[in-house]
Short mmCIF file of C-alpha atoms in Angstrom, two decimals:
data_model
loop_
_atom_site.label_atom_id
_atom_site.label_comp_id
_atom_site.label_asym_id
_atom_site.label_seq_id
_atom_site.Cartn_x
_atom_site.Cartn_y
_atom_site.Cartn_z
CA UNK A 1 40.15 89.61 -72.61
CA UNK A 2 36.68 88.76 -73.14
CA UNK A 3 34.28 89.06 -69.91
CA UNK A 4 32.84 85.92 -70.80
CA UNK A 5 33.49 83.20 -74.15
CA UNK A 6 29.98 81.55 -75.26
CA UNK A 7 30.75 78.38 -77.38
CA UNK A 8 27.65 77.83 -79.04
CA UNK A 9 25.57 80.33 -80.77
CA UNK A 10 22.04 79.13 -81.33
CA UNK A 11 19.72 80.31 -79.46
CA UNK A 12 20.59 79.43 -75.68
CA UNK A 13 24.21 81.00 -76.99
CA UNK A 14 22.57 84.42 -78.40
CA UNK A 15 19.94 84.52 -75.84
CA UNK A 16 23.27 84.44 -73.20
CA UNK A 17 24.91 87.06 -75.47
CA UNK A 18 22.27 89.35 -75.68
CA UNK A 19 22.05 89.75 -71.55
CA UNK A 20 25.73 90.53 -71.63
CA UNK A 21 25.77 92.91 -74.42
CA UNK A 22 23.30 95.11 -72.88
CA UNK A 23 24.91 94.58 -69.83
CA UNK A 24 27.95 95.77 -71.54
CA UNK A 25 30.01 93.06 -70.83
CA UNK A 26 32.50 92.09 -73.84
CA UNK A 27 31.59 88.81 -75.33
CA UNK A 28 32.87 86.60 -77.80
CA UNK A 29 30.07 83.98 -79.42
CA UNK A 30 31.97 80.74 -81.42
CA UNK A 31 29.73 78.90 -83.60
CA UNK A 32 29.83 76.40 -86.29
CA UNK A 33 26.85 77.13 -87.81
CA UNK A 34 24.87 73.88 -87.27
CA UNK A 35 21.87 74.06 -85.15
CA UNK A 36 20.50 70.82 -84.06
CA UNK A 37 16.79 72.22 -85.53
CA UNK A 38 18.18 72.99 -88.58
CA UNK A 39 16.01 69.95 -90.27
CA UNK A 40 12.81 71.43 -88.99
CA UNK A 41 10.95 73.58 -91.38
CA UNK A 42 9.53 75.67 -88.74
CA UNK A 43 9.88 75.94 -84.87
CA UNK A 44 6.51 76.30 -82.85
CA UNK A 45 5.81 77.46 -79.40
CA UNK A 46 8.41 80.32 -78.77
CA UNK A 47 6.32 83.15 -78.02
CA UNK A 48 6.37 86.02 -80.94
CA UNK A 49 8.23 83.79 -83.30
CA UNK A 50 5.57 80.69 -83.62
CA UNK A 51 6.00 78.78 -87.18
CA UNK A 52 8.93 80.93 -88.17
CA UNK A 53 11.72 78.72 -89.56
CA UNK A 54 14.51 78.01 -87.19
CA UNK A 55 16.92 79.27 -89.42
CA UNK A 56 15.61 82.78 -90.14
CA UNK A 57 14.94 83.32 -86.28
CA UNK A 58 18.47 82.55 -85.84
CA UNK A 59 19.61 85.52 -88.60
CA UNK A 60 17.16 87.83 -86.94
CA UNK A 61 18.74 87.52 -83.72
CA UNK A 62 22.36 87.68 -85.15
CA UNK A 63 21.45 91.01 -86.87
CA UNK A 64 19.34 92.51 -83.90
CA UNK A 65 22.97 92.06 -81.96
CA UNK A 66 25.23 93.66 -84.25
CA UNK A 67 23.58 96.89 -82.47
CA UNK A 68 26.10 95.77 -79.16
CA UNK A 69 29.34 96.92 -79.97
CA UNK A 70 30.45 94.40 -76.99
CA UNK A 71 29.39 91.17 -78.81
CA UNK A 72 31.73 89.58 -81.45
CA UNK A 73 30.10 86.56 -83.61
CA UNK A 74 33.00 84.03 -84.92
CA UNK A 75 32.46 81.41 -87.31
CA UNK A 76 34.79 78.84 -85.63
CA UNK A 77 34.63 75.79 -83.64
CA UNK A 78 36.10 75.64 -80.30
CA UNK A 79 39.08 72.63 -79.92
CA UNK A 80 39.99 72.95 -76.40
CA UNK A 81 39.21 74.98 -73.32
CA UNK A 82 41.89 75.64 -70.57
CA UNK A 83 42.71 77.38 -67.32
CA UNK A 84 40.75 78.31 -64.68
CA UNK A 85 38.07 80.88 -63.22
CA UNK A 86 39.18 84.46 -64.81
CA UNK A 87 41.83 83.04 -66.84
CA UNK A 88 40.11 80.66 -69.48
CA UNK A 89 42.09 80.00 -72.79
CA UNK A 90 39.80 78.64 -75.47
CA UNK A 91 41.49 77.53 -79.09
CA UNK A 92 39.68 77.31 -81.91
CA UNK A 93 40.11 74.68 -85.06
CA UNK A 94 41.66 77.79 -86.84
CA UNK A 95 44.39 78.06 -84.51
CA UNK A 96 42.96 81.35 -82.65
CA UNK A 97 42.63 81.63 -79.14
CA UNK A 98 40.13 83.91 -77.48
CA UNK A 99 40.71 84.69 -73.23
CA UNK A 100 38.18 85.14 -70.92
CA UNK A 101 37.19 85.55 -67.46
CA UNK A 102 34.03 83.51 -67.55
CA UNK A 103 32.68 80.59 -70.54
CA UNK A 104 29.25 79.94 -71.51
CA UNK A 105 28.87 76.36 -73.19
CA UNK A 106 25.88 76.06 -75.07
CA UNK A 107 27.20 73.79 -78.32
CA UNK A 108 24.31 71.38 -78.18
CA UNK A 109 23.81 67.74 -78.35
CA UNK A 110 23.91 65.76 -82.14
CA UNK A 111 20.65 63.07 -82.22
CA UNK A 112 22.34 59.97 -83.63
CA UNK A 113 20.11 58.30 -86.30
CA UNK A 114 19.42 54.84 -86.13
CA UNK A 115 20.57 52.81 -88.99
CA UNK A 116 17.17 52.55 -90.49
CA UNK A 117 16.88 53.52 -94.50
CA UNK A 118 14.19 56.41 -94.38
CA UNK A 119 14.78 57.62 -90.70
CA UNK A 120 17.33 60.22 -91.36
CA UNK A 121 15.50 61.54 -94.57
CA UNK A 122 12.51 61.44 -92.75
CA UNK A 123 13.60 63.57 -89.30
CA UNK A 124 12.37 67.15 -88.26
CA UNK A 125 9.89 66.63 -91.33
CA UNK A 126 7.63 63.71 -90.27
CA UNK A 127 9.83 61.76 -87.73
CA UNK A 128 9.77 64.43 -84.67
CA UNK A 129 10.67 63.93 -80.68
CA UNK A 130 8.18 66.82 -79.07
CA UNK A 131 4.65 66.47 -79.00
CA UNK A 132 4.90 70.29 -77.79
CA UNK A 133 6.69 71.15 -80.84
CA UNK A 134 4.89 69.55 -83.84
CA UNK A 135 2.07 68.27 -82.26
CA UNK A 136 -0.71 70.93 -82.91
CA UNK A 137 0.42 70.42 -86.18
CA UNK A 138 -0.65 67.01 -86.61
CA UNK A 139 -3.75 66.68 -84.24
CA UNK A 140 -5.93 63.95 -84.40
CA UNK A 141 -4.20 62.48 -87.41
CA UNK A 142 -2.28 58.45 -86.86
CA UNK A 143 0.58 58.91 -84.82
CA UNK A 144 3.06 55.85 -84.54
CA UNK A 145 5.48 55.85 -81.37
CA UNK A 146 8.73 54.34 -81.17
CA UNK A 147 8.77 52.36 -77.92
CA UNK A 148 12.28 52.72 -76.21
CA UNK A 149 11.47 51.89 -72.85
CA UNK A 150 9.19 53.05 -69.76
CA UNK A 151 9.22 56.69 -70.75
CA UNK A 152 7.32 55.37 -73.87
CA UNK A 153 4.61 54.46 -71.63
CA UNK A 154 4.20 58.28 -70.07
CA UNK A 155 4.57 59.81 -73.44
CA UNK A 156 1.80 57.49 -75.25
CA UNK A 157 -0.70 58.97 -72.57
CA UNK A 158 0.63 62.79 -72.97
CA UNK A 159 -0.11 61.85 -76.76
CA UNK A 160 -3.87 60.86 -76.33
CA UNK A 161 -4.55 64.76 -75.42
CA UNK A 162 -3.36 65.32 -79.18
CA UNK A 163 -4.96 62.32 -80.99
CA UNK A 164 -7.25 59.36 -80.60
CA UNK A 165 -5.07 57.34 -83.22
CA UNK A 166 -2.40 55.79 -81.72
CA UNK A 167 0.02 52.91 -83.14
CA UNK A 168 3.26 52.02 -80.61
CA UNK A 169 5.61 50.31 -82.31
CA UNK A 170 7.47 47.76 -80.25
CA UNK A 171 11.02 47.48 -82.31
CA UNK A 172 12.30 44.75 -80.92
CA UNK A 173 11.15 45.19 -77.23
CA UNK A 174 9.66 42.98 -74.77
CA UNK A 175 7.06 45.47 -73.10
CA UNK A 176 5.48 44.59 -69.62
CA UNK A 177 1.93 42.40 -69.55
CA UNK A 178 0.63 44.91 -67.28
CA UNK A 179 1.98 47.93 -69.76
CA UNK A 180 0.57 45.99 -72.56
CA UNK A 181 -2.94 45.74 -70.99
CA UNK A 182 -2.92 49.50 -70.12
CA UNK A 183 -2.45 50.13 -74.04
CA UNK A 184 -4.95 47.73 -74.89
CA UNK A 185 -7.59 49.37 -72.40
CA UNK A 186 -6.47 52.81 -74.27
CA UNK A 187 -7.59 50.77 -77.45
CA UNK A 188 -3.71 51.45 -78.77
CA UNK A 189 -2.47 48.75 -80.98
CA UNK A 190 1.30 47.35 -80.79
CA UNK A 191 2.92 46.57 -83.61
CA UNK A 192 5.59 43.62 -83.27
CA UNK A 193 9.05 43.32 -85.02
CA UNK A 194 12.11 45.98 -85.86
CA UNK A 195 11.73 48.75 -88.26
CA UNK A 196 13.27 47.85 -90.85
CA UNK A 197 12.85 50.76 -92.88
CA UNK A 198 10.53 54.08 -93.42
CA UNK A 199 8.53 54.57 -96.57
CA UNK A 200 8.52 58.18 -97.60
CA UNK A 201 8.10 60.68 -100.32
CA UNK A 202 10.40 63.56 -99.72
CA UNK A 203 10.65 63.30 -95.84
CA UNK A 204 7.02 62.20 -95.25
CA UNK A 205 6.03 58.85 -94.05
CA UNK A 206 3.77 56.34 -96.36
CA UNK A 207 4.61 53.43 -94.11
CA UNK A 208 6.51 52.14 -91.60
CA UNK A 209 8.12 48.79 -92.85
CA UNK A 210 8.84 45.54 -90.33
CA UNK A 211 11.38 42.81 -90.50
CA UNK A 212 7.89 40.86 -90.01
CA UNK A 213 6.98 41.91 -93.87
CA UNK A 214 4.50 44.38 -92.52
CA UNK A 215 3.48 48.01 -93.64
CA UNK A 216 1.92 50.16 -90.97
CA UNK A 217 0.83 53.68 -92.22
CA UNK A 218 1.25 56.26 -90.13
CA UNK A 219 1.36 60.07 -90.58
CA UNK A 220 3.84 61.14 -88.29
CA UNK A 221 6.53 58.83 -86.12
CA UNK A 222 7.40 60.09 -82.67
CA UNK A 223 10.98 58.91 -81.59
CA UNK A 224 13.51 59.79 -79.09
CA UNK A 225 16.64 58.61 -80.70
CA UNK A 226 19.94 59.01 -78.56
CA UNK A 227 21.71 62.26 -78.91
CA UNK A 228 25.60 62.85 -77.85
CA UNK A 229 26.75 66.68 -77.00
CA UNK A 230 28.05 67.92 -80.52
CA UNK A 231 31.93 68.33 -78.73
CA UNK A 232 34.21 66.67 -76.32
CA UNK A 233 34.83 70.38 -74.55
CA UNK A 234 32.78 68.94 -71.45
CA UNK A 235 35.14 65.66 -70.68
CA UNK A 236 38.85 67.15 -70.92
CA UNK A 237 37.24 70.07 -68.73
CA UNK A 238 35.96 67.36 -66.36
CA UNK A 239 32.48 68.45 -65.91
CA UNK A 240 29.83 66.46 -63.77
CA UNK A 241 27.19 65.34 -65.98
CA UNK A 242 23.66 63.40 -65.81
CA UNK A 243 22.25 60.77 -67.52
CA UNK A 244 19.05 60.97 -69.26
CA UNK A 245 16.89 57.71 -71.15
CA UNK A 246 18.58 59.23 -74.81
CA UNK A 247 22.00 60.71 -73.38
CA UNK A 248 23.91 62.90 -70.74
CA UNK A 249 23.71 66.24 -69.89
CA UNK A 250 25.93 68.66 -68.19
CA UNK A 251 25.06 68.95 -64.45
CA UNK A 252 24.24 72.43 -63.46
CA UNK A 253 23.36 74.38 -60.56
CA UNK A 254 20.42 76.94 -60.02
CA UNK A 255 22.73 79.88 -61.64
CA UNK A 256 23.47 77.60 -64.66
CA UNK A 257 27.23 76.84 -63.05
CA UNK A 258 28.53 73.51 -64.06
CA UNK A 259 30.86 71.59 -61.74
CA UNK A 260 33.68 73.65 -62.59
CA UNK A 261 33.65 77.16 -61.13
CA UNK A 262 32.98 79.97 -63.59
CA UNK A 263 32.01 77.67 -66.26
CA UNK A 264 28.12 77.96 -66.67
CA UNK A 265 26.06 75.62 -69.23
CA UNK A 266 22.88 76.26 -71.59
CA UNK A 267 20.58 74.66 -73.95
CA UNK A 268 20.41 70.91 -75.03
CA UNK A 269 23.35 70.36 -73.67
CA UNK A 270 22.01 71.10 -70.16
CA UNK A 271 18.36 70.23 -70.22
CA UNK A 272 17.48 67.00 -69.07
CA UNK A 273 13.36 66.56 -70.26
CA UNK A 274 11.82 68.21 -72.84
CA UNK A 275 14.69 70.56 -74.85
CA UNK A 276 12.73 73.18 -76.61
CA UNK A 277 13.82 76.39 -78.27
CA UNK A 278 11.93 78.27 -75.26
CA UNK A 279 13.72 76.37 -72.48
CA UNK A 280 17.20 77.22 -74.75
CA UNK A 281 16.54 80.53 -74.85
CA UNK A 282 15.60 81.11 -71.62
CA UNK A 283 18.41 78.81 -69.89
CA UNK A 284 20.74 81.32 -71.77
CA UNK A 285 19.52 84.32 -70.86
CA UNK A 286 19.87 83.14 -67.03
CA UNK A 287 23.72 82.06 -67.99
CA UNK A 288 24.07 85.19 -69.25
CA UNK A 289 23.06 87.19 -66.09
CA UNK A 290 24.56 84.66 -63.71
CA UNK A 291 27.98 85.11 -65.48
CA UNK A 292 27.43 88.97 -65.24
CA UNK A 293 26.67 89.06 -62.06
CA UNK A 294 29.72 86.74 -60.75
CA UNK A 295 32.02 89.43 -62.62
CA UNK A 296 31.24 91.81 -59.88
CA UNK A 297 34.03 92.71 -57.95
#
């Protein structure tokens, strides 16, 4: 019987494991080795690891966890979770069963690439979602913004702190007249038509090609594709969720506990706004600490 099983071993899951291992709690981390930011060349904004490749940071973290005998890292995918608090059972795709008193879900989300040639190939290189993660490196250059709804207006205003060269791609959306007037007042061009393709060289954008026949050159495109959880465990467990503009996340309380007692969640799977490595690490640490405290007699 483990004290805690962690499903998902990226930044949130490993941060939770570290706290639990240091508290001398037995913990098993199940992970399939496909972190969300594996497409990014570098991770930014993480104190002490700024501009390091994310896979290198994770590899170093796993090496550091090896000094804690209570932590076990297992390369496996969790297929199901059953039971209740103090008596959870997790079945892996390899047919192995693990028992635990608490469960932390940190299996993250997967971005759903639109069916646009060149988009997926440029994702993480010159098509990115977060200015705090990548804005500094392309500050002052020509940014494109893929419009997805009213929230994109706030993004455009935010982006002006990094660059004064912005082009909005409506991509078939009807942008309200008052917002169009505000964008015009900010000297931000709005391009009509749907995006038909991304012309790129090894993931670096050359032009955004539109179904109107127009080709617009930008240096980087900021986009927020829809995403979905990397597994469906939360559905079978009946966990409460929260709707966001790009998908759903798990609902948690101030102690990172989900709607089911004994099950905690951290990382992008439970982050409704601006997910990042920093947030994931912090939430994972807190989930580990609160799960540990809940085990006190």
